[in-house]
Amino acid sequence: MGHFKSKMKVAAFTSFGGPDVIQLTEVDIPLAGTGEVRVRVKAAGVQPVDCSIRAGWSPPGFSVSFPQIVGNEFAGVIDQMGPDVTNFSIGDEVLGFRMLGCYAEYVVVSTEQIVAKPQKMSWEAAGGLTGAGQTAHTALEELRVGKGDTVLINGAAGGVGTVALQIALDKGATVIATAREVNHDYLRSLGAIPLTYEEGLIERIREISPTGLDAALDTAGGLGLQAAVELVKDKDRVGTIFAFELYKQLGIRWITSKRSAARLNELVDLYSQEKLRIHIRNTFSLDQAANAHKEMEIGHGRGKIVLTMD
């Protein structure tokens, strides 16, 4: 076993700050424990929350410790199994989630945090599905979106928005989607009715849906959020993943992803039935993680940013 390498490359930070605090470094390769598998990572999604943590925000119930490896979603190939793992084998292609640690060549997770990757799903799509996907899926469940509803997705071209609108359409809802004009053809191709953010948004929504809206998911704040609050009668059916400072005073829901393998499997099924597309905006190599964060923080992008491992 002399050829076995004991170190792996990771993208981590040792102090809070801007994107450039993320550096390529080496740490020991982790070992799978009881009920766990080790996955050789092929792709890891980049999420807005990754940028928040890097800048100094701590997720509830989690404390950052340096060097902190970034990343909350991944896809790859199982290369080691801990004791008591029965439902997976070495060589299985999987996608999954964990709290931080995913911008890495290897990741160890419980089998309850992974599902099988469909053959026809690209590594990039698999690496970028779980974060935005599970947030969107949770949101539509909590907002009780169903057949016949008219729903507003504010900031619909981003990672969460694009998945949310596709799930809403699959549930039989009509989706009005706000985005910059450059993204309207894309949103139309997914089946939504696109609108720009400009003044008069409330009137333009009323033209499409004179009786108002049944539910709304906000990912961008601003005029779209104002419209949602004004046009949805039941405030319990307005959710935001963006307006943390405002949600309490507006009386709306703060949406936190409730991640599980069962939820992830539902998303994978939608993908396999071609009811869900994952648009990849850009890919970066692991040593370019800082640049991936710079692009994420520009905002306004369409779809997912993903890191790929060689």
PDB file of N, CA and C in Angstrom, residues 141-242:
ATOM      1  N   GLU A 141     -43.304  23.001  -0.329  1.00  0.00           N
ATOM      2  CA  GLU A 141     -44.053  22.189   0.629  1.00  0.00           C
ATOM      3  C   GLU A 141     -44.628  23.085   1.736  1.00  0.00           C
ATOM      4  N   GLU A 142     -43.784  23.956   2.306  1.00  0.00           N
ATOM      5  CA  GLU A 142     -44.228  24.817   3.403  1.00  0.00           C
ATOM      6  C   GLU A 142     -45.259  25.856   2.941  1.00  0.00           C
ATOM      7  N   LEU A 143     -45.149  26.281   1.687  1.00  0.00           N
ATOM      8  CA  LEU A 143     -46.097  27.273   1.154  1.00  0.00           C
ATOM      9  C   LEU A 143     -47.351  26.593   0.578  1.00  0.00           C
ATOM     10  N   ARG A 144     -47.393  25.254   0.677  1.00  0.00           N
ATOM     11  CA  ARG A 144     -48.556  24.444   0.267  1.00  0.00           C
ATOM     12  C   ARG A 144     -48.959  24.715  -1.184  1.00  0.00           C
ATOM     13  N   VAL A 145     -47.979  24.771  -2.054  1.00  0.00           N
ATOM     14  CA  VAL A 145     -48.254  25.047  -3.469  1.00  0.00           C
ATOM     15  C   VAL A 145     -48.807  23.798  -4.143  1.00  0.00           C
ATOM     16  N   GLY A 146     -49.912  23.977  -4.868  1.00  0.00           N
ATOM     17  CA  GLY A 146     -50.530  22.830  -5.535  1.00  0.00           C
ATOM     18  C   GLY A 146     -51.291  23.224  -6.785  1.00  0.00           C
ATOM     19  N   LYS A 147     -52.058  22.280  -7.283  1.00  0.00           N
ATOM     20  CA  LYS A 147     -52.779  22.422  -8.546  1.00  0.00           C
ATOM     21  C   LYS A 147     -53.692  23.649  -8.514  1.00  0.00           C
ATOM     22  N   GLY A 148     -53.632  24.448  -9.573  1.00  0.00           N
ATOM     23  CA  GLY A 148     -54.514  25.600  -9.691  1.00  0.00           C
ATOM     24  C   GLY A 148     -54.025  26.868  -9.017  1.00  0.00           C
ATOM     25  N   ASP A 149     -52.929  26.771  -8.250  1.00  0.00           N
ATOM     26  CA  ASP A 149     -52.385  27.967  -7.600  1.00  0.00           C
ATOM     27  C   ASP A 149     -51.666  28.865  -8.613  1.00  0.00           C
ATOM     28  N   THR A 150     -51.716  30.178  -8.358  1.00  0.00           N
ATOM     29  CA  THR A 150     -50.856  31.106  -9.094  1.00  0.00           C
ATOM     30  C   THR A 150     -49.790  31.585  -8.118  1.00  0.00           C
ATOM     31  N   VAL A 151     -48.538  31.328  -8.486  1.00  0.00           N
ATOM     32  CA  VAL A 151     -47.412  31.524  -7.572  1.00  0.00           C
ATOM     33  C   VAL A 151     -46.414  32.506  -8.178  1.00  0.00           C
ATOM     34  N   LEU A 152     -45.899  33.389  -7.335  1.00  0.00           N
ATOM     35  CA  LEU A 152     -44.816  34.287  -7.751  1.00  0.00           C
ATOM     36  C   LEU A 152     -43.485  33.746  -7.234  1.00  0.00           C
ATOM     37  N   ILE A 153     -42.513  33.591  -8.145  1.00  0.00           N
ATOM     38  CA  ILE A 153     -41.140  33.295  -7.731  1.00  0.00           C
ATOM     39  C   ILE A 153     -40.328  34.560  -8.014  1.00  0.00           C
ATOM     40  N   ASN A 154     -39.892  35.225  -6.965  1.00  0.00           N
ATOM     41  CA  ASN A 154     -39.149  36.481  -7.125  1.00  0.00           C
ATOM     42  C   ASN A 154     -37.650  36.192  -7.143  1.00  0.00           C
ATOM     43  N   GLY A 155     -37.008  36.525  -8.272  1.00  0.00           N
ATOM     44  CA  GLY A 155     -35.599  36.176  -8.446  1.00  0.00           C
ATOM     45  C   GLY A 155     -35.521  34.755  -8.976  1.00  0.00           C
ATOM     46  N   ALA A 156     -36.242  34.520 -10.073  1.00  0.00           N
ATOM     47  CA  ALA A 156     -36.490  33.140 -10.516  1.00  0.00           C
ATOM     48  C   ALA A 156     -35.359  32.521 -11.313  1.00  0.00           C
ATOM     49  N   ALA A 157     -34.379  33.308 -11.744  1.00  0.00           N
ATOM     50  CA  ALA A 157     -33.336  32.748 -12.614  1.00  0.00           C
ATOM     51  C   ALA A 157     -32.184  32.105 -11.842  1.00  0.00           C
ATOM     52  N   GLY A 158     -32.107  32.353 -10.540  1.00  0.00           N
ATOM     53  CA  GLY A 158     -31.019  31.791  -9.735  1.00  0.00           C
ATOM     54  C   GLY A 158     -31.208  30.315  -9.436  1.00  0.00           C
ATOM     55  N   GLY A 159     -30.300  29.751  -8.648  1.00  0.00           N
ATOM     56  CA  GLY A 159     -30.311  28.322  -8.358  1.00  0.00           C
ATOM     57  C   GLY A 159     -31.608  27.847  -7.727  1.00  0.00           C
ATOM     58  N   VAL A 160     -32.051  28.501  -6.646  1.00  0.00           N
ATOM     59  CA  VAL A 160     -33.272  28.083  -5.951  1.00  0.00           C
ATOM     60  C   VAL A 160     -34.502  28.389  -6.810  1.00  0.00           C
ATOM     61  N   GLY A 161     -34.529  29.587  -7.408  1.00  0.00           N
ATOM     62  CA  GLY A 161     -35.683  30.003  -8.201  1.00  0.00           C
ATOM     63  C   GLY A 161     -35.992  29.078  -9.359  1.00  0.00           C
ATOM     64  N   THR A 162     -34.954  28.667 -10.085  1.00  0.00           N
ATOM     65  CA  THR A 162     -35.200  27.816 -11.264  1.00  0.00           C
ATOM     66  C   THR A 162     -35.740  26.450 -10.862  1.00  0.00           C
ATOM     67  N   VAL A 163     -35.256  25.902  -9.752  1.00  0.00           N
ATOM     68  CA  VAL A 163     -35.797  24.610  -9.303  1.00  0.00           C
ATOM     69  C   VAL A 163     -37.219  24.795  -8.781  1.00  0.00           C
ATOM     70  N   ALA A 164     -37.447  25.858  -7.993  1.00  0.00           N
ATOM     71  CA  ALA A 164     -38.778  26.093  -7.413  1.00  0.00           C
ATOM     72  C   ALA A 164     -39.843  26.237  -8.496  1.00  0.00           C
ATOM     73  N   LEU A 165     -39.512  26.968  -9.550  1.00  0.00           N
ATOM     74  CA  LEU A 165     -40.551  27.184 -10.567  1.00  0.00           C
ATOM     75  C   LEU A 165     -40.874  25.882 -11.299  1.00  0.00           C
ATOM     76  N   GLN A 166     -39.858  25.034 -11.496  1.00  0.00           N
ATOM     77  CA  GLN A 166     -40.110  23.758 -12.183  1.00  0.00           C
ATOM     78  C   GLN A 166     -40.936  22.804 -11.313  1.00  0.00           C
ATOM     79  N   ILE A 167     -40.664  22.789 -10.003  1.00  0.00           N
ATOM     80  CA  ILE A 167     -41.459  21.937  -9.098  1.00  0.00           C
ATOM     81  C   ILE A 167     -42.900  22.461  -9.038  1.00  0.00           C
ATOM     82  N   ALA A 168     -43.053  23.793  -8.959  1.00  0.00           N
ATOM     83  CA  ALA A 168     -44.398  24.387  -8.890  1.00  0.00           C
ATOM     84  C   ALA A 168     -45.209  24.021 -10.136  1.00  0.00           C
ATOM     85  N   LEU A 169     -44.568  24.099 -11.302  1.00  0.00           N
ATOM     86  CA  LEU A 169     -45.258  23.749 -12.547  1.00  0.00           C
ATOM     87  C   LEU A 169     -45.646  22.276 -12.538  1.00  0.00           C
ATOM     88  N   ASP A 170     -44.757  21.417 -12.038  1.00  0.00           N
ATOM     89  CA  ASP A 170     -45.053  19.984 -11.971  1.00  0.00           C
ATOM     90  C   ASP A 170     -46.235  19.715 -11.048  1.00  0.00           C
ATOM     91  N   LYS A 171     -46.406  20.560 -10.019  1.00  0.00           N
ATOM     92  CA  LYS A 171     -47.538  20.399  -9.089  1.00  0.00           C
ATOM     93  C   LYS A 171     -48.842  20.950  -9.678  1.00  0.00           C
ATOM     94  N   GLY A 172     -48.757  21.580 -10.854  1.00  0.00           N
ATOM     95  CA  GLY A 172     -49.971  22.081 -11.497  1.00  0.00           C
ATOM     96  C   GLY A 172     -50.262  23.547 -11.239  1.00  0.00           C
ATOM     97  N   ALA A 173     -49.255  24.289 -10.758  1.00  0.00           N
ATOM     98  CA  ALA A 173     -49.432  25.727 -10.515  1.00  0.00           C
ATOM     99  C   ALA A 173     -49.076  26.533 -11.770  1.00  0.00           C
ATOM    100  N   THR A 174     -49.574  27.778 -11.816  1.00  0.00           N
ATOM    101  CA  THR A 174     -49.133  28.761 -12.805  1.00  0.00           C
ATOM    102  C   THR A 174     -48.050  29.580 -12.125  1.00  0.00           C
ATOM    103  N   VAL A 175     -46.928  29.806 -12.819  1.00  0.00           N
ATOM    104  CA  VAL A 175     -45.807  30.510 -12.186  1.00  0.00           C
ATOM    105  C   VAL A 175     -45.521  31.832 -12.887  1.00  0.00           C
ATOM    106  N   ILE A 176     -45.570  32.916 -12.098  1.00  0.00           N
ATOM    107  CA  ILE A 176     -45.113  34.231 -12.554  1.00  0.00           C
ATOM    108  C   ILE A 176     -43.716  34.411 -11.976  1.00  0.00           C
ATOM    109  N   ALA A 177     -42.757  34.737 -12.833  1.00  0.00           N
ATOM    110  CA  ALA A 177     -41.356  34.723 -12.427  1.00  0.00           C
ATOM    111  C   ALA A 177     -40.700  36.069 -12.693  1.00  0.00           C
ATOM    112  N   THR A 178     -40.118  36.685 -11.653  1.00  0.00           N
ATOM    113  CA  THR A 178     -39.399  37.946 -11.887  1.00  0.00           C
ATOM    114  C   THR A 178     -37.923  37.668 -12.113  1.00  0.00           C
ATOM    115  N   ALA A 179     -37.371  38.422 -13.053  1.00  0.00           N
ATOM    116  CA  ALA A 179     -35.946  38.304 -13.387  1.00  0.00           C
ATOM    117  C   ALA A 179     -35.591  39.445 -14.319  1.00  0.00           C
ATOM    118  N   ARG A 180     -34.287  39.643 -14.507  1.00  0.00           N
ATOM    119  CA  ARG A 180     -33.870  40.621 -15.510  1.00  0.00           C
ATOM    120  C   ARG A 180     -34.270  40.117 -16.895  1.00  0.00           C
ATOM    121  N   GLU A 181     -34.493  41.069 -17.790  1.00  0.00           N
ATOM    122  CA  GLU A 181     -34.983  40.734 -19.141  1.00  0.00           C
ATOM    123  C   GLU A 181     -34.100  39.706 -19.863  1.00  0.00           C
ATOM    124  N   VAL A 182     -32.800  39.775 -19.633  1.00  0.00           N
ATOM    125  CA  VAL A 182     -31.856  38.864 -20.294  1.00  0.00           C
ATOM    126  C   VAL A 182     -32.177  37.388 -19.974  1.00  0.00           C
ATOM    127  N   ASN A 183     -32.879  37.145 -18.871  1.00  0.00           N
ATOM    128  CA  ASN A 183     -33.213  35.769 -18.475  1.00  0.00           C
ATOM    129  C   ASN A 183     -34.636  35.342 -18.839  1.00  0.00           C
ATOM    130  N   HIS A 184     -35.389  36.230 -19.520  1.00  0.00           N
ATOM    131  CA  HIS A 184     -36.803  35.922 -19.761  1.00  0.00           C
ATOM    132  C   HIS A 184     -37.028  34.754 -20.706  1.00  0.00           C
ATOM    133  N   ASP A 185     -36.246  34.661 -21.787  1.00  0.00           N
ATOM    134  CA  ASP A 185     -36.432  33.537 -22.724  1.00  0.00           C
ATOM    135  C   ASP A 185     -36.170  32.209 -22.007  1.00  0.00           C
ATOM    136  N   TYR A 186     -35.147  32.209 -21.156  1.00  0.00           N
ATOM    137  CA  TYR A 186     -34.805  31.015 -20.379  1.00  0.00           C
ATOM    138  C   TYR A 186     -35.967  30.607 -19.470  1.00  0.00           C
ATOM    139  N   LEU A 187     -36.552  31.573 -18.760  1.00  0.00           N
ATOM    140  CA  LEU A 187     -37.658  31.267 -17.848  1.00  0.00           C
ATOM    141  C   LEU A 187     -38.893  30.817 -18.621  1.00  0.00           C
ATOM    142  N   ARG A 188     -39.103  31.432 -19.779  1.00  0.00           N
ATOM    143  CA  ARG A 188     -40.213  31.018 -20.640  1.00  0.00           C
ATOM    144  C   ARG A 188     -40.015  29.573 -21.094  1.00  0.00           C
ATOM    145  N   SER A 189     -38.784  29.219 -21.415  1.00  0.00           N
ATOM    146  CA  SER A 189     -38.494  27.849 -21.883  1.00  0.00           C
ATOM    147  C   SER A 189     -38.777  26.819 -20.787  1.00  0.00           C
ATOM    148  N   LEU A 190     -38.718  27.247 -19.520  1.00  0.00           N
ATOM    149  CA  LEU A 190     -39.030  26.347 -18.407  1.00  0.00           C
ATOM    150  C   LEU A 190     -40.538  26.292 -18.130  1.00  0.00           C
ATOM    151  N   GLY A 191     -41.291  27.247 -18.693  1.00  0.00           N
ATOM    152  CA  GLY A 191     -42.753  27.220 -18.546  1.00  0.00           C
ATOM    153  C   GLY A 191     -43.344  28.323 -17.680  1.00  0.00           C
ATOM    154  N   ALA A 192     -42.512  29.287 -17.273  1.00  0.00           N
ATOM    155  CA  ALA A 192     -43.004  30.376 -16.420  1.00  0.00           C
ATOM    156  C   ALA A 192     -43.411  31.592 -17.254  1.00  0.00           C
ATOM    157  N   ILE A 193     -44.141  32.513 -16.614  1.00  0.00           N
ATOM    158  CA  ILE A 193     -44.485  33.802 -17.233  1.00  0.00           C
ATOM    159  C   ILE A 193     -43.522  34.838 -16.642  1.00  0.00           C
ATOM    160  N   PRO A 194     -42.545  35.325 -17.430  1.00  0.00           N
ATOM    161  CA  PRO A 194     -41.532  36.217 -16.851  1.00  0.00           C
ATOM    162  C   PRO A 194     -41.950  37.686 -16.819  1.00  0.00           C
ATOM    163  N   LEU A 195     -41.526  38.386 -15.765  1.00  0.00           N
ATOM    164  CA  LEU A 195     -41.723  39.832 -15.644  1.00  0.00           C
ATOM    165  C   LEU A 195     -40.420  40.461 -15.156  1.00  0.00           C
ATOM    166  N   THR A 196     -40.192  41.720 -15.535  1.00  0.00           N
ATOM    167  CA  THR A 196     -39.021  42.423 -14.999  1.00  0.00           C
ATOM    168  C   THR A 196     -39.374  42.987 -13.619  1.00  0.00           C
ATOM    169  N   TYR A 197     -38.338  43.461 -12.912  1.00  0.00           N
ATOM    170  CA  TYR A 197     -38.530  43.970 -11.544  1.00  0.00           C
ATOM    171  C   TYR A 197     -39.059  45.402 -11.486  1.00  0.00           C
ATOM    172  N   GLU A 198     -39.100  46.108 -12.625  1.00  0.00           N
ATOM    173  CA  GLU A 198     -39.321  47.566 -12.589  1.00  0.00           C
ATOM    174  C   GLU A 198     -40.621  47.978 -11.894  1.00  0.00           C
ATOM    175  N   GLU A 199     -40.681  49.297 -11.602  1.00  0.00           N
ATOM    176  CA  GLU A 199     -41.907  49.908 -11.044  1.00  0.00           C
ATOM    177  C   GLU A 199     -43.136  49.429 -11.796  1.00  0.00           C
ATOM    178  N   GLY A 200     -44.254  49.370 -11.099  1.00  0.00           N
ATOM    179  CA  GLY A 200     -45.492  48.928 -11.743  1.00  0.00           C
ATOM    180  C   GLY A 200     -45.641  47.418 -11.743  1.00  0.00           C
ATOM    181  N   LEU A 201     -44.764  46.720 -11.006  1.00  0.00           N
ATOM    182  CA  LEU A 201     -44.797  45.256 -10.982  1.00  0.00           C
ATOM    183  C   LEU A 201     -46.145  44.730 -10.465  1.00  0.00           C
ATOM    184  N   ILE A 202     -46.659  45.366  -9.428  1.00  0.00           N
ATOM    185  CA  ILE A 202     -47.930  44.907  -8.843  1.00  0.00           C
ATOM    186  C   ILE A 202     -49.050  44.950  -9.893  1.00  0.00           C
ATOM    187  N   GLU A 203     -49.099  46.065 -10.650  1.00  0.00           N
ATOM    188  CA  GLU A 203     -50.130  46.201 -11.692  1.00  0.00           C
ATOM    189  C   GLU A 203     -49.935  45.144 -12.779  1.00  0.00           C
ATOM    190  N   ARG A 204     -48.671  44.889 -13.137  1.00  0.00           N
ATOM    191  CA  ARG A 204     -48.407  43.908 -14.206  1.00  0.00           C
ATOM    192  C   ARG A 204     -48.770  42.490 -13.761  1.00  0.00           C
ATOM    193  N   ILE A 205     -48.561  42.202 -12.459  1.00  0.00           N
ATOM    194  CA  ILE A 205     -48.993  40.889 -11.954  1.00  0.00           C
ATOM    195  C   ILE A 205     -50.519  40.809 -11.974  1.00  0.00           C
ATOM    196  N   ARG A 206     -51.189  41.903 -11.592  1.00  0.00           N
ATOM    197  CA  ARG A 206     -52.665  41.915 -11.570  1.00  0.00           C
ATOM    198  C   ARG A 206     -53.255  41.715 -12.967  1.00  0.00           C
ATOM    199  N   GLU A 207     -52.556  42.208 -13.995  1.00  0.00           N
ATOM    200  CA  GLU A 207     -53.033  41.987 -15.367  1.00  0.00           C
ATOM    201  C   GLU A 207     -53.063  40.496 -15.691  1.00  0.00           C
ATOM    202  N   ILE A 208     -52.045  39.774 -15.205  1.00  0.00           N
ATOM    203  CA  ILE A 208     -51.971  38.329 -15.464  1.00  0.00           C
ATOM    204  C   ILE A 208     -52.929  37.575 -14.551  1.00  0.00           C
ATOM    205  N   SER A 209     -53.019  38.015 -13.309  1.00  0.00           N
ATOM    206  CA  SER A 209     -53.819  37.308 -12.300  1.00  0.00           C
ATOM    207  C   SER A 209     -54.649  38.311 -11.499  1.00  0.00           C
ATOM    208  N   PRO A 210     -55.816  38.680 -12.031  1.00  0.00           N
ATOM    209  CA  PRO A 210     -56.627  39.754 -11.420  1.00  0.00           C
ATOM    210  C   PRO A 210     -56.997  39.498  -9.963  1.00  0.00           C
ATOM    211  N   THR A 211     -57.072  38.219  -9.562  1.00  0.00           N
ATOM    212  CA  THR A 211     -57.497  37.923  -8.187  1.00  0.00           C
ATOM    213  C   THR A 211     -56.322  37.895  -7.202  1.00  0.00           C
ATOM    214  N   GLY A 212     -55.135  38.277  -7.687  1.00  0.00           N
ATOM    215  CA  GLY A 212     -53.970  38.255  -6.798  1.00  0.00           C
ATOM    216  C   GLY A 212     -53.202  36.954  -6.913  1.00  0.00           C
ATOM    217  N   LEU A 213     -52.422  36.634  -5.883  1.00  0.00           N
ATOM    218  CA  LEU A 213     -51.556  35.459  -5.892  1.00  0.00           C
ATOM    219  C   LEU A 213     -51.944  34.527  -4.756  1.00  0.00           C
ATOM    220  N   ASP A 214     -51.729  33.222  -4.962  1.00  0.00           N
ATOM    221  CA  ASP A 214     -52.004  32.248  -3.896  1.00  0.00           C
ATOM    222  C   ASP A 214     -50.798  32.065  -2.975  1.00  0.00           C
ATOM    223  N   ALA A 215     -49.577  32.174  -3.552  1.00  0.00           N
ATOM    224  CA  ALA A 215     -48.366  31.969  -2.760  1.00  0.00           C
ATOM    225  C   ALA A 215     -47.201  32.659  -3.456  1.00  0.00           C
ATOM    226  N   ALA A 216     -46.118  32.872  -2.716  1.00  0.00           N
ATOM    227  CA  ALA A 216     -44.937  33.506  -3.313  1.00  0.00           C
ATOM    228  C   ALA A 216     -43.685  33.056  -2.581  1.00  0.00           C
ATOM    229  N   LEU A 217     -42.624  32.846  -3.360  1.00  0.00           N
ATOM    230  CA  LEU A 217     -41.300  32.556  -2.806  1.00  0.00           C
ATOM    231  C   LEU A 217     -40.351  33.658  -3.254  1.00  0.00           C
ATOM    232  N   ASP A 218     -39.744  34.320  -2.271  1.00  0.00           N
ATOM    233  CA  ASP A 218     -38.836  35.436  -2.550  1.00  0.00           C
ATOM    234  C   ASP A 218     -37.387  34.986  -2.379  1.00  0.00           C
ATOM    235  N   THR A 219     -36.567  35.210  -3.411  1.00  0.00           N
ATOM    236  CA  THR A 219     -35.136  34.906  -3.302  1.00  0.00           C
ATOM    237  C   THR A 219     -34.296  36.157  -3.534  1.00  0.00           C
ATOM    238  N   ALA A 220     -34.948  37.323  -3.664  1.00  0.00           N
ATOM    239  CA  ALA A 220     -34.214  38.506  -4.102  1.00  0.00           C
ATOM    240  C   ALA A 220     -34.605  39.825  -3.435  1.00  0.00           C
ATOM    241  N   GLY A 221     -35.664  39.846  -2.620  1.00  0.00           N
ATOM    242  CA  GLY A 221     -36.091  41.090  -1.964  1.00  0.00           C
ATOM    243  C   GLY A 221     -36.638  42.116  -2.943  1.00  0.00           C
ATOM    244  N   GLY A 222     -36.569  43.398  -2.547  1.00  0.00           N
ATOM    245  CA  GLY A 222     -36.941  44.490  -3.442  1.00  0.00           C
ATOM    246  C   GLY A 222     -38.421  44.537  -3.791  1.00  0.00           C
ATOM    247  N   LEU A 223     -38.713  45.049  -5.003  1.00  0.00           N
ATOM    248  CA  LEU A 223     -40.098  45.252  -5.438  1.00  0.00           C
ATOM    249  C   LEU A 223     -40.877  43.947  -5.519  1.00  0.00           C
ATOM    250  N   GLY A 224     -40.176  42.858  -5.871  1.00  0.00           N
ATOM    251  CA  GLY A 224     -40.853  41.556  -5.966  1.00  0.00           C
ATOM    252  C   GLY A 224     -41.381  41.101  -4.625  1.00  0.00           C
ATOM    253  N   LEU A 225     -40.611  41.353  -3.573  1.00  0.00           N
ATOM    254  CA  LEU A 225     -41.058  40.993  -2.224  1.00  0.00           C
ATOM    255  C   LEU A 225     -42.251  41.861  -1.816  1.00  0.00           C
ATOM    256  N   GLN A 226     -42.181  43.165  -2.124  1.00  0.00           N
ATOM    257  CA  GLN A 226     -43.320  44.066  -1.829  1.00  0.00           C
ATOM    258  C   GLN A 226     -44.584  43.568  -2.518  1.00  0.00           C
ATOM    259  N   ALA A 227     -44.428  43.180  -3.786  1.00  0.00           N
ATOM    260  CA  ALA A 227     -45.580  42.687  -4.552  1.00  0.00           C
ATOM    261  C   ALA A 227     -46.155  41.428  -3.903  1.00  0.00           C
ATOM    262  N   ALA A 228     -45.265  40.528  -3.476  1.00  0.00           N
ATOM    263  CA  ALA A 228     -45.710  39.283  -2.847  1.00  0.00           C
ATOM    264  C   ALA A 228     -46.535  39.575  -1.602  1.00  0.00           C
ATOM    265  N   VAL A 229     -46.028  40.482  -0.764  1.00  0.00           N
ATOM    266  CA  VAL A 229     -46.712  40.804   0.497  1.00  0.00           C
ATOM    267  C   VAL A 229     -48.068  41.451   0.222  1.00  0.00           C
ATOM    268  N   GLU A 230     -48.122  42.277  -0.823  1.00  0.00           N
ATOM    269  CA  GLU A 230     -49.380  42.952  -1.141  1.00  0.00           C
ATOM    270  C   GLU A 230     -50.415  42.020  -1.786  1.00  0.00           C
ATOM    271  N   LEU A 231     -49.955  41.088  -2.616  1.00  0.00           N
ATOM    272  CA  LEU A 231     -50.888  40.330  -3.456  1.00  0.00           C
ATOM    273  C   LEU A 231     -51.263  38.948  -2.933  1.00  0.00           C
ATOM    274  N   VAL A 232     -50.512  38.416  -1.965  1.00  0.00           N
ATOM    275  CA  VAL A 232     -50.875  37.114  -1.385  1.00  0.00           C
ATOM    276  C   VAL A 232     -51.691  37.380  -0.116  1.00  0.00           C
ATOM    277  N   LYS A 233     -52.936  36.918  -0.101  1.00  0.00           N
ATOM    278  CA  LYS A 233     -53.816  37.205   1.047  1.00  0.00           C
ATOM    279  C   LYS A 233     -53.299  36.555   2.337  1.00  0.00           C
ATOM    280  N   ASP A 234     -52.947  35.283   2.245  1.00  0.00           N
ATOM    281  CA  ASP A 234     -52.511  34.525   3.423  1.00  0.00           C
ATOM    282  C   ASP A 234     -50.989  34.655   3.573  1.00  0.00           C
ATOM    283  N   LYS A 235     -50.543  35.469   4.535  1.00  0.00           N
ATOM    284  CA  LYS A 235     -49.095  35.746   4.686  1.00  0.00           C
ATOM    285  C   LYS A 235     -48.303  34.484   5.024  1.00  0.00           C
ATOM    286  N   ASP A 236     -49.013  33.469   5.520  1.00  0.00           N
ATOM    287  CA  ASP A 236     -48.364  32.195   5.821  1.00  0.00           C
ATOM    288  C   ASP A 236     -47.906  31.491   4.542  1.00  0.00           C
ATOM    289  N   ARG A 237     -48.379  31.998   3.390  1.00  0.00           N
ATOM    290  CA  ARG A 237     -47.990  31.399   2.111  1.00  0.00           C
ATOM    291  C   ARG A 237     -47.020  32.299   1.341  1.00  0.00           C
ATOM    292  N   VAL A 238     -46.378  33.219   2.055  1.00  0.00           N
ATOM    293  CA  VAL A 238     -45.268  33.998   1.482  1.00  0.00           C
ATOM    294  C   VAL A 238     -44.005  33.577   2.235  1.00  0.00           C
ATOM    295  N   GLY A 239     -43.012  33.106   1.499  1.00  0.00           N
ATOM    296  CA  GLY A 239     -41.763  32.688   2.125  1.00  0.00           C
ATOM    297  C   GLY A 239     -40.595  33.417   1.503  1.00  0.00           C
ATOM    298  N   THR A 240     -39.532  33.625   2.299  1.00  0.00           N
ATOM    299  CA  THR A 240     -38.318  34.254   1.762  1.00  0.00           C
ATOM    300  C   THR A 240     -37.088  33.471   2.203  1.00  0.00           C
ATOM    301  N   ILE A 241     -36.097  33.428   1.326  1.00  0.00           N
ATOM    302  CA  ILE A 241     -34.785  32.887   1.712  1.00  0.00           C
ATOM    303  C   ILE A 241     -33.763  34.025   1.689  1.00  0.00           C
ATOM    304  N   PHE A 242     -34.287  35.257   1.522  1.00  0.00           N
ATOM    305  CA  PHE A 242     -33.401  36.403   1.292  1.00  0.00           C
ATOM    306  C   PHE A 242     -33.546  37.471   2.371  1.00  0.00           C
TER     307      PHE A 242
END
